[in-house]
Structure formats: C-alpha cells, structure tokens
Amino acid sequence: TQSTRPQRLLGAVQKKATRGNPRSVIQTIDQFCRQREWAMNVGDEKGCILDSVVTETNPTTVLELGTYCGYSTVRIASLLPPQARLITLEFNPDFARIARQVITWAGVQDKVELVEGASGDLIPKMKAQFGVNTFDLVFLDHWKDRYLPDTKLMEECGLLKKGSILLADNVICPGTPDYLEYVRNSPRYQSQYFKSHLEYTKVEDGLEKSVFLG
Ligand SMILES: Nc1ncc2ncn(CCCCCNC(=O)c3cc(-c4ccc(F)cc4)cc(O)c3O)c2n1
Ligand SMILES: [Mg+2]
C-alpha cells in the first residue's frame, strides 16, 4: 500500500535525524520539505519568529492548536524550561500517530501532551480534565476558520490571563481574515504582524502576535 506524506516525513526523521536532538529533527524535516515534498509545517523562516516569541515569553503552560507532524511541537518544546508543559491538539488520528513518533525521536515527549480531538470540544475541558489554569502562550495553526471561534472560546473559558500571548500562523496564506480583524480591532488585544513567507516558498505569509490585555 502507498505510504502517506507524513509517513515519508517520519521515515526521513528516523533515517537522518539524531535521536534526542530536537534541532536535528527540525533540520531534517526542513530539508525533506525543501528537497523532497512540501508539507504544511510552520517551517524554518516563520520557525525563527516562533522561537523568538517562545524565548521572550518564557512560558510554563503552552497550548498548540494543530499538531500535524509535530514540527512546531518539537520547536516549542525544545525551548521550554524543565517544568514547563506543552499541550498540543490534533484532530486527525493518522497525523497524531506520526507526530507522537517525531516528538519521541526528538526526545521532548516529557514536556508534551498530545491530545486527539477537535479544539472546539477540548478547549472547554482544559481546566477540569487537563488541570490547566491559564495558558501563557497559544500557537494557532489549525483550521483557519477556527482561529476566531476558538479564541473567543478560550476567553469565555477563562484560559487567558493579562499578558497571555496568542501567536497565529498563516494569517495571510491561507489567511484568517475574521481572526485578524478581531485581534487588531478589539480593545482586549495588542497585536503585531511579523511578515514572512509561506513555509518553503516565496509566497507572502506571516505570524500575528496578540497580547491579551485582560
Ligand atoms: N478544530 C481543530 N481542532 C484540532 C485540529 N487538529 C488539526 N486540525 C485541522 C488542521 C488541519 C491543518 C491546518 N493547517 C493548514 O490548513 C495549513 C495550510 C497551509 C497551506 C496549504 C496549502 C496551500 F496552498 C497553502 C498553505 C499552510 C499551513 O501552514 C497550514 O497550517 C484541527 N482542527
Ligand atoms: Mg500553518
């Protein structure tokens, strides 16, 4: 039977990346996506912006919406202090299966909890079921039409505190116009656009960083 792209990406990681070395896993995936097959990882260019936001936030509790193959999960987890935790939500069980193996190969599994399911169902359970109080950082990289409803849901569920950071991928390509309009016009957010490119291409894309003001 034919392999899937995520399976081929995992194969490249297990063949070329050094076990326990997150940077080598990231480098291997970027090389695979540039030289073999494009895949919707945040990528190296936007990944550097992600790294800088993570390090300046120095978060203890992070939520990622949309794991895919675990590329940004590994990028974020590799920058977290020892006691910090990253919860990542993935809707697609096939992607989740691959991501778990990428995360383990990178050696960051102790900082990561991958939960299978839809963000709209899981966000309301974060406090009771996952023992979360508030998130210091949320990385939005899932269905683009879920960014806005899920942000409102996180507000309603009291998962954001003054100073919580939302970092959203793909605000230009594929685009999240309703989300952008909301975070840029709401008095409850201070937003900043980081211009970049769609992963592994010359097409414009960018990350929107929004600080929740409470
Ligand atoms: N609700 C819920 N809860 C939990 C979930 N877990 C996963 N999902 C579903 C997420 C499905 C993948 C989302 N990501 C993208 O669609 C995406 C696409 C492109 C792209 C593609 C083609 C082009 F020509 C140009 C750009 C680039 C990106 O960087 C992207 O991130 C969930 N949903
Ligand atoms: Mg993305």
PDB file of C-alpha atoms and ligand atoms in Angstrom:
ATOM      1  CA  THR A   1       0.000   0.000   0.000  1.00  0.00           C
ATOM      2  CA  GLN A   2       1.103   3.555  -0.691  1.00  0.00           C
ATOM      3  CA  SER A   3       2.763   5.488   2.122  1.00  0.00           C
ATOM      4  CA  THR A   4       1.428   8.904   3.104  1.00  0.00           C
ATOM      5  CA  ARG A   5       3.456  12.123   3.132  1.00  0.00           C
ATOM      6  CA  PRO A   6       3.551  12.206   6.969  1.00  0.00           C
ATOM      7  CA  GLN A   7       4.824   8.599   6.943  1.00  0.00           C
ATOM      8  CA  ARG A   8       7.571   9.555   4.454  1.00  0.00           C
ATOM      9  CA  LEU A   9       8.457  12.586   6.601  1.00  0.00           C
ATOM     10  CA  LEU A  10       8.732  10.335   9.702  1.00  0.00           C
ATOM     11  CA  GLY A  11      10.899   7.913   7.695  1.00  0.00           C
ATOM     12  CA  ALA A  12      13.312  10.731   6.862  1.00  0.00           C
ATOM     13  CA  VAL A  13      13.485  11.731  10.551  1.00  0.00           C
ATOM     14  CA  GLN A  14      14.179   8.149  11.716  1.00  0.00           C
ATOM     15  CA  LYS A  15      16.781   7.696   8.972  1.00  0.00           C
ATOM     16  CA  LYS A  16      18.618  11.047   9.122  1.00  0.00           C
ATOM     17  CA  ALA A  17      17.945  12.829  12.430  1.00  0.00           C
ATOM     18  CA  THR A  18      19.890  12.157  15.630  1.00  0.00           C
ATOM     19  CA  ARG A  19      17.703  10.625  18.349  1.00  0.00           C
ATOM     20  CA  GLY A  20      17.229  13.003  21.278  1.00  0.00           C
ATOM     21  CA  ASN A  21      18.373  16.018  19.275  1.00  0.00           C
ATOM     22  CA  PRO A  22      15.413  18.355  18.545  1.00  0.00           C
ATOM     23  CA  ARG A  23      17.453  20.676  16.309  1.00  0.00           C
ATOM     24  CA  SER A  24      18.494  17.780  14.091  1.00  0.00           C
ATOM     25  CA  VAL A  25      14.845  16.653  13.792  1.00  0.00           C
ATOM     26  CA  ILE A  26      13.814  20.199  12.760  1.00  0.00           C
ATOM     27  CA  GLN A  27      16.694  20.444  10.271  1.00  0.00           C
ATOM     28  CA  THR A  28      15.816  17.037   8.762  1.00  0.00           C
ATOM     29  CA  ILE A  29      12.129  17.950   8.289  1.00  0.00           C
ATOM     30  CA  ASP A  30      13.019  21.307   6.700  1.00  0.00           C
ATOM     31  CA  GLN A  31      15.461  19.580   4.337  1.00  0.00           C
ATOM     32  CA  PHE A  32      12.825  16.938   3.465  1.00  0.00           C
ATOM     33  CA  CYS A  33      10.244  19.644   2.721  1.00  0.00           C
ATOM     34  CA  ARG A  34      12.642  21.723   0.602  1.00  0.00           C
ATOM     35  CA  GLN A  35      14.231  18.846  -1.327  1.00  0.00           C
ATOM     36  CA  ARG A  36      11.538  16.146  -1.433  1.00  0.00           C
ATOM     37  CA  GLU A  37       7.942  17.120  -0.616  1.00  0.00           C
ATOM     38  CA  TRP A  38       6.324  20.338   0.598  1.00  0.00           C
ATOM     39  CA  ALA A  39       4.434  19.906   3.871  1.00  0.00           C
ATOM     40  CA  MET A  40       2.461  22.371   5.987  1.00  0.00           C
ATOM     41  CA  ASN A  41       4.955  22.747   8.841  1.00  0.00           C
ATOM     42  CA  VAL A  42       5.483  26.307  10.088  1.00  0.00           C
ATOM     43  CA  GLY A  43       8.951  25.920   8.507  1.00  0.00           C
ATOM     44  CA  ASP A  44      12.372  27.433   9.163  1.00  0.00           C
ATOM     45  CA  GLU A  45      11.717  31.114   8.337  1.00  0.00           C
ATOM     46  CA  LYS A  46       8.496  31.513  10.380  1.00  0.00           C
ATOM     47  CA  GLY A  47      10.001  28.993  12.838  1.00  0.00           C
ATOM     48  CA  CYS A  48      12.700  31.517  13.793  1.00  0.00           C
ATOM     49  CA  ILE A  49       9.979  34.060  14.630  1.00  0.00           C
ATOM     50  CA  LEU A  50       8.173  31.363  16.659  1.00  0.00           C
ATOM     51  CA  ASP A  51      11.435  30.618  18.515  1.00  0.00           C
ATOM     52  CA  SER A  52      11.946  34.289  19.418  1.00  0.00           C
ATOM     53  CA  VAL A  53       8.365  34.678  20.701  1.00  0.00           C
ATOM     54  CA  VAL A  54       8.698  31.484  22.796  1.00  0.00           C
ATOM     55  CA  THR A  55      12.020  32.534  24.326  1.00  0.00           C
ATOM     56  CA  GLU A  56      10.867  36.082  25.113  1.00  0.00           C
ATOM     57  CA  THR A  57       7.582  34.751  26.627  1.00  0.00           C
ATOM     58  CA  ASN A  58       9.405  32.060  28.645  1.00  0.00           C
ATOM     59  CA  PRO A  59       6.093  30.217  29.115  1.00  0.00           C
ATOM     60  CA  THR A  60       5.294  27.480  31.642  1.00  0.00           C
ATOM     61  CA  THR A  61       1.989  26.418  30.009  1.00  0.00           C
ATOM     62  CA  VAL A  62       1.632  26.367  26.227  1.00  0.00           C
ATOM     63  CA  LEU A  63      -1.283  25.292  24.018  1.00  0.00           C
ATOM     64  CA  GLU A  64      -0.763  24.358  20.350  1.00  0.00           C
ATOM     65  CA  LEU A  65      -3.814  24.005  18.093  1.00  0.00           C
ATOM     66  CA  GLY A  66      -2.991  21.708  15.184  1.00  0.00           C
ATOM     67  CA  THR A  67      -0.027  19.345  15.692  1.00  0.00           C
ATOM     68  CA  TYR A  68       0.243  17.866  12.161  1.00  0.00           C
ATOM     69  CA  CYS A  69       3.615  16.008  12.201  1.00  0.00           C
ATOM     70  CA  GLY A  70       4.894  17.689  15.364  1.00  0.00           C
ATOM     71  CA  TYR A  71       7.423  20.071  13.759  1.00  0.00           C
ATOM     72  CA  SER A  72       6.342  23.167  15.718  1.00  0.00           C
ATOM     73  CA  THR A  73       5.638  20.999  18.783  1.00  0.00           C
ATOM     74  CA  VAL A  74       9.329  19.969  18.796  1.00  0.00           C
ATOM     75  CA  ARG A  75      10.473  23.568  18.070  1.00  0.00           C
ATOM     76  CA  ILE A  76       8.487  24.958  21.005  1.00  0.00           C
ATOM     77  CA  ALA A  77       9.159  22.098  23.467  1.00  0.00           C
ATOM     78  CA  SER A  78      12.930  22.271  22.851  1.00  0.00           C
ATOM     79  CA  LEU A  79      12.884  25.889  24.121  1.00  0.00           C
ATOM     80  CA  LEU A  80      10.780  25.310  27.269  1.00  0.00           C
ATOM     81  CA  PRO A  81      12.253  25.381  30.788  1.00  0.00           C
ATOM     82  CA  PRO A  82      12.287  21.967  32.610  1.00  0.00           C
ATOM     83  CA  GLN A  83       8.934  22.251  34.463  1.00  0.00           C
ATOM     84  CA  ALA A  84       7.046  23.787  31.523  1.00  0.00           C
ATOM     85  CA  ARG A  85       4.322  21.844  29.668  1.00  0.00           C
ATOM     86  CA  LEU A  86       3.005  21.951  26.097  1.00  0.00           C
ATOM     87  CA  ILE A  87      -0.476  20.605  25.298  1.00  0.00           C
ATOM     88  CA  THR A  88      -0.988  20.062  21.570  1.00  0.00           C
ATOM     89  CA  LEU A  89      -4.342  19.204  19.961  1.00  0.00           C
ATOM     90  CA  GLU A  90      -4.609  17.150  16.777  1.00  0.00           C
ATOM     91  CA  PHE A  91      -7.891  16.217  15.080  1.00  0.00           C
ATOM     92  CA  ASN A  92      -6.525  13.651  12.620  1.00  0.00           C
ATOM     93  CA  PRO A  93      -5.524  10.298  14.219  1.00  0.00           C
ATOM     94  CA  ASP A  94      -3.080   9.491  11.387  1.00  0.00           C
ATOM     95  CA  PHE A  95      -1.262  12.795  11.902  1.00  0.00           C
ATOM     96  CA  ALA A  96      -1.312  12.243  15.688  1.00  0.00           C
ATOM     97  CA  ARG A  97       0.275   8.786  15.291  1.00  0.00           C
ATOM     98  CA  ILE A  98       3.132  10.237  13.215  1.00  0.00           C
ATOM     99  CA  ALA A  99       3.552  13.281  15.485  1.00  0.00           C
ATOM    100  CA  ARG A 100       3.945  11.119  18.602  1.00  0.00           C
ATOM    101  CA  GLN A 101       6.865   9.304  16.944  1.00  0.00           C
ATOM    102  CA  VAL A 102       8.514  12.556  15.776  1.00  0.00           C
ATOM    103  CA  ILE A 103       8.140  14.065  19.265  1.00  0.00           C
ATOM    104  CA  THR A 104       9.643  10.937  20.884  1.00  0.00           C
ATOM    105  CA  TRP A 105      12.501  10.764  18.365  1.00  0.00           C
ATOM    106  CA  ALA A 106      13.358  14.368  19.267  1.00  0.00           C
ATOM    107  CA  GLY A 107      13.349  13.421  22.976  1.00  0.00           C
ATOM    108  CA  VAL A 108      10.859  16.111  24.067  1.00  0.00           C
ATOM    109  CA  GLN A 109       7.993  13.732  24.930  1.00  0.00           C
ATOM    110  CA  ASP A 110       8.217  14.509  28.683  1.00  0.00           C
ATOM    111  CA  LYS A 111       7.204  18.132  28.062  1.00  0.00           C
ATOM    112  CA  VAL A 112       4.437  17.375  25.558  1.00  0.00           C
ATOM    113  CA  GLU A 113       0.889  16.084  25.944  1.00  0.00           C
ATOM    114  CA  LEU A 114      -0.670  15.311  22.550  1.00  0.00           C
ATOM    115  CA  VAL A 115      -4.465  15.114  22.767  1.00  0.00           C
ATOM    116  CA  GLU A 116      -6.562  13.804  19.867  1.00  0.00           C
ATOM    117  CA  GLY A 117      -9.750  15.684  19.162  1.00  0.00           C
ATOM    118  CA  ALA A 118     -11.299  18.891  17.886  1.00  0.00           C
ATOM    119  CA  SER A 119     -10.265  22.160  19.542  1.00  0.00           C
ATOM    120  CA  GLY A 120     -13.887  23.234  19.927  1.00  0.00           C
ATOM    121  CA  ASP A 121     -14.607  20.130  22.020  1.00  0.00           C
ATOM    122  CA  LEU A 122     -11.336  20.047  24.000  1.00  0.00           C
ATOM    123  CA  ILE A 123     -10.820  23.714  24.952  1.00  0.00           C
ATOM    124  CA  PRO A 124     -13.792  23.705  27.378  1.00  0.00           C
ATOM    125  CA  LYS A 125     -12.242  20.669  29.101  1.00  0.00           C
ATOM    126  CA  MET A 126      -8.763  22.157  29.618  1.00  0.00           C
ATOM    127  CA  LYS A 127      -9.289  23.219  33.249  1.00  0.00           C
ATOM    128  CA  ALA A 128     -11.229  20.210  34.589  1.00  0.00           C
ATOM    129  CA  GLN A 129      -9.649  17.417  32.535  1.00  0.00           C
ATOM    130  CA  PHE A 130      -6.099  18.701  31.949  1.00  0.00           C
ATOM    131  CA  GLY A 131      -5.524  20.671  35.148  1.00  0.00           C
ATOM    132  CA  VAL A 132      -4.765  23.876  33.274  1.00  0.00           C
ATOM    133  CA  ASN A 133      -5.279  27.258  34.939  1.00  0.00           C
ATOM    134  CA  THR A 134      -4.330  29.693  32.141  1.00  0.00           C
ATOM    135  CA  PHE A 135      -2.082  29.480  29.076  1.00  0.00           C
ATOM    136  CA  ASP A 136       0.961  31.767  28.834  1.00  0.00           C
ATOM    137  CA  LEU A 137       1.242  31.116  25.096  1.00  0.00           C
ATOM    138  CA  VAL A 138      -1.141  29.706  22.458  1.00  0.00           C
ATOM    139  CA  PHE A 139       0.126  28.772  18.970  1.00  0.00           C
ATOM    140  CA  LEU A 140      -2.782  28.685  16.485  1.00  0.00           C
ATOM    141  CA  ASP A 141      -2.062  26.520  13.432  1.00  0.00           C
ATOM    142  CA  HIS A 142      -5.246  24.510  12.872  1.00  0.00           C
ATOM    143  CA  TRP A 143      -8.308  25.063  10.665  1.00  0.00           C
ATOM    144  CA  LYS A 144      -8.111  28.715   9.684  1.00  0.00           C
ATOM    145  CA  ASP A 145     -11.852  29.271  10.265  1.00  0.00           C
ATOM    146  CA  ARG A 146     -11.472  28.008  13.835  1.00  0.00           C
ATOM    147  CA  TYR A 147      -8.940  30.646  14.958  1.00  0.00           C
ATOM    148  CA  LEU A 148     -11.615  33.220  15.855  1.00  0.00           C
ATOM    149  CA  PRO A 149     -14.255  30.964  17.457  1.00  0.00           C
ATOM    150  CA  ASP A 150     -11.580  29.154  19.475  1.00  0.00           C
ATOM    151  CA  THR A 151     -10.057  32.452  20.665  1.00  0.00           C
ATOM    152  CA  LYS A 152     -13.490  33.570  21.891  1.00  0.00           C
ATOM    153  CA  LEU A 153     -13.929  30.129  23.491  1.00  0.00           C
ATOM    154  CA  MET A 154     -10.602  30.458  25.335  1.00  0.00           C
ATOM    155  CA  GLU A 155     -11.685  33.895  26.613  1.00  0.00           C
ATOM    156  CA  GLU A 156     -15.049  32.501  27.778  1.00  0.00           C
ATOM    157  CA  CYS A 157     -13.391  29.523  29.494  1.00  0.00           C
ATOM    158  CA  GLY A 158     -11.036  31.836  31.410  1.00  0.00           C
ATOM    159  CA  LEU A 159      -7.968  30.235  29.829  1.00  0.00           C
ATOM    160  CA  LEU A 160      -6.298  33.580  29.046  1.00  0.00           C
ATOM    161  CA  LYS A 161      -4.869  35.956  31.636  1.00  0.00           C
ATOM    162  CA  LYS A 162      -3.484  39.514  31.304  1.00  0.00           C
ATOM    163  CA  GLY A 163      -0.289  39.071  29.299  1.00  0.00           C
ATOM    164  CA  SER A 164      -1.190  35.744  27.629  1.00  0.00           C
ATOM    165  CA  ILE A 165       0.243  35.623  24.111  1.00  0.00           C
ATOM    166  CA  LEU A 166      -1.599  34.319  21.020  1.00  0.00           C
ATOM    167  CA  LEU A 167       0.679  33.538  18.068  1.00  0.00           C
ATOM    168  CA  ALA A 168      -1.203  32.690  14.864  1.00  0.00           C
ATOM    169  CA  ASP A 169       0.291  31.047  11.760  1.00  0.00           C
ATOM    170  CA  ASN A 170      -0.991  31.636   8.193  1.00  0.00           C
ATOM    171  CA  VAL A 171      -2.760  34.912   8.781  1.00  0.00           C
ATOM    172  CA  ILE A 172      -2.082  35.811   5.097  1.00  0.00           C
ATOM    173  CA  CYS A 173      -1.846  32.391   3.377  1.00  0.00           C
ATOM    174  CA  PRO A 174      -4.253  30.555   3.538  1.00  0.00           C
ATOM    175  CA  GLY A 175      -5.470  33.563   5.570  1.00  0.00           C
ATOM    176  CA  THR A 176      -7.614  34.162   8.634  1.00  0.00           C
ATOM    177  CA  PRO A 177      -9.385  37.459   7.851  1.00  0.00           C
ATOM    178  CA  ASP A 178     -12.075  37.333  10.550  1.00  0.00           C
ATOM    179  CA  TYR A 179      -9.470  36.482  13.242  1.00  0.00           C
ATOM    180  CA  LEU A 180      -7.129  39.282  12.098  1.00  0.00           C
ATOM    181  CA  GLU A 181      -9.953  41.839  12.111  1.00  0.00           C
ATOM    182  CA  TYR A 182     -10.907  40.757  15.641  1.00  0.00           C
ATOM    183  CA  VAL A 183      -7.475  40.812  17.330  1.00  0.00           C
ATOM    184  CA  ARG A 184      -6.447  44.024  15.507  1.00  0.00           C
ATOM    185  CA  ASN A 185      -9.621  45.952  16.447  1.00  0.00           C
ATOM    186  CA  SER A 186     -10.515  44.507  19.845  1.00  0.00           C
ATOM    187  CA  PRO A 187      -9.505  46.722  22.828  1.00  0.00           C
ATOM    188  CA  ARG A 188      -8.681  43.463  24.625  1.00  0.00           C
ATOM    189  CA  TYR A 189      -5.630  42.713  22.420  1.00  0.00           C
ATOM    190  CA  GLN A 190      -2.426  44.439  21.406  1.00  0.00           C
ATOM    191  CA  SER A 191      -1.443  42.907  18.034  1.00  0.00           C
ATOM    192  CA  GLN A 192       1.710  42.877  15.928  1.00  0.00           C
ATOM    193  CA  TYR A 193       2.258  41.374  12.458  1.00  0.00           C
ATOM    194  CA  PHE A 194       5.520  39.551  11.650  1.00  0.00           C
ATOM    195  CA  LYS A 195       5.849  39.490   7.852  1.00  0.00           C
ATOM    196  CA  SER A 196       7.398  36.320   6.460  1.00  0.00           C
ATOM    197  CA  HIS A 197       6.732  33.705   3.773  1.00  0.00           C
ATOM    198  CA  LEU A 198       4.624  30.578   3.415  1.00  0.00           C
ATOM    199  CA  GLU A 199       6.836  27.692   4.520  1.00  0.00           C
ATOM    200  CA  TYR A 200       9.430  26.638   1.905  1.00  0.00           C
ATOM    201  CA  THR A 201       8.069  29.157  -0.671  1.00  0.00           C
ATOM    202  CA  LYS A 202       8.378  32.811  -1.751  1.00  0.00           C
ATOM    203  CA  VAL A 203       4.648  33.432  -1.211  1.00  0.00           C
ATOM    204  CA  GLU A 204       3.898  36.062   1.436  1.00  0.00           C
ATOM    205  CA  ASP A 205       2.598  34.842   4.770  1.00  0.00           C
ATOM    206  CA  GLY A 206       3.128  35.927   8.372  1.00  0.00           C
ATOM    207  CA  LEU A 207       2.518  35.391  12.057  1.00  0.00           C
ATOM    208  CA  GLU A 208       0.256  37.622  14.146  1.00  0.00           C
ATOM    209  CA  LYS A 209       1.288  38.041  17.784  1.00  0.00           C
ATOM    210  CA  SER A 210      -1.516  39.261  20.047  1.00  0.00           C
ATOM    211  CA  VAL A 211      -1.166  40.047  23.755  1.00  0.00           C
ATOM    212  CA  PHE A 212      -4.358  39.578  25.783  1.00  0.00           C
ATOM    213  CA  LEU A 213      -4.872  42.716  27.884  1.00  0.00           C
ATOM    214  CA  GLY A 214      -7.423  41.176  30.274  1.00  0.00           C
TER     215      GLY A 214
HETATM  216  N1  LIG B   1     -10.642  22.269  15.081  1.00  0.00           N
HETATM  217  C1  LIG B   1      -9.495  21.554  15.030  1.00  0.00           C
HETATM  218  N2  LIG B   1      -9.058  21.030  16.191  1.00  0.00           N
HETATM  219  C2  LIG B   1      -7.907  20.322  16.185  1.00  0.00           C
HETATM  220  C3  LIG B   1      -7.214  20.161  14.997  1.00  0.00           C
HETATM  221  N3  LIG B   1      -6.097  19.492  14.666  1.00  0.00           N
HETATM  222  C4  LIG B   1      -5.920  19.637  13.343  1.00  0.00           C
HETATM  223  N4  LIG B   1      -6.928  20.317  12.831  1.00  0.00           N
HETATM  224  C5  LIG B   1      -7.152  20.568  11.460  1.00  0.00           C
HETATM  225  C6  LIG B   1      -5.973  21.336  10.946  1.00  0.00           C
HETATM  226  C7  LIG B   1      -5.687  20.984   9.512  1.00  0.00           C
HETATM  227  C8  LIG B   1      -4.406  21.626   9.067  1.00  0.00           C
HETATM  228  C9  LIG B   1      -4.398  23.125   9.376  1.00  0.00           C
HETATM  229  N5  LIG B   1      -3.307  23.832   8.668  1.00  0.00           N
HETATM  230  C10 LIG B   1      -3.486  24.246   7.425  1.00  0.00           C
HETATM  231  O1  LIG B   1      -4.539  24.040   6.838  1.00  0.00           O
HETATM  232  C11 LIG B   1      -2.348  24.914   6.722  1.00  0.00           C
HETATM  233  C12 LIG B   1      -2.405  25.022   5.331  1.00  0.00           C
HETATM  234  C13 LIG B   1      -1.348  25.617   4.626  1.00  0.00           C
HETATM  235  C14 LIG B   1      -1.413  25.723   3.154  1.00  0.00           C
HETATM  236  C15 LIG B   1      -1.920  24.675   2.378  1.00  0.00           C
HETATM  237  C16 LIG B   1      -1.970  24.780   1.006  1.00  0.00           C
HETATM  238  C17 LIG B   1      -1.513  25.947   0.380  1.00  0.00           C
HETATM  239  F1  LIG B   1      -1.554  26.044  -0.952  1.00  0.00           F
HETATM  240  C18 LIG B   1      -1.013  26.998   1.137  1.00  0.00           C
HETATM  241  C19 LIG B   1      -0.973  26.890   2.527  1.00  0.00           C
HETATM  242  C20 LIG B   1      -0.225  26.095   5.327  1.00  0.00           C
HETATM  243  C21 LIG B   1      -0.182  25.993   6.707  1.00  0.00           C
HETATM  244  O2  LIG B   1       0.882  26.463   7.428  1.00  0.00           O
HETATM  245  C22 LIG B   1      -1.235  25.415   7.416  1.00  0.00           C
HETATM  246  O3  LIG B   1      -1.149  25.367   8.777  1.00  0.00           O
HETATM  247  C23 LIG B   1      -7.765  20.695  13.830  1.00  0.00           C
HETATM  248  N6  LIG B   1      -8.879  21.417  13.849  1.00  0.00           N
HETATM  249 MG    MG B   2       0.451  26.639   9.451  1.00  0.00          MG
END
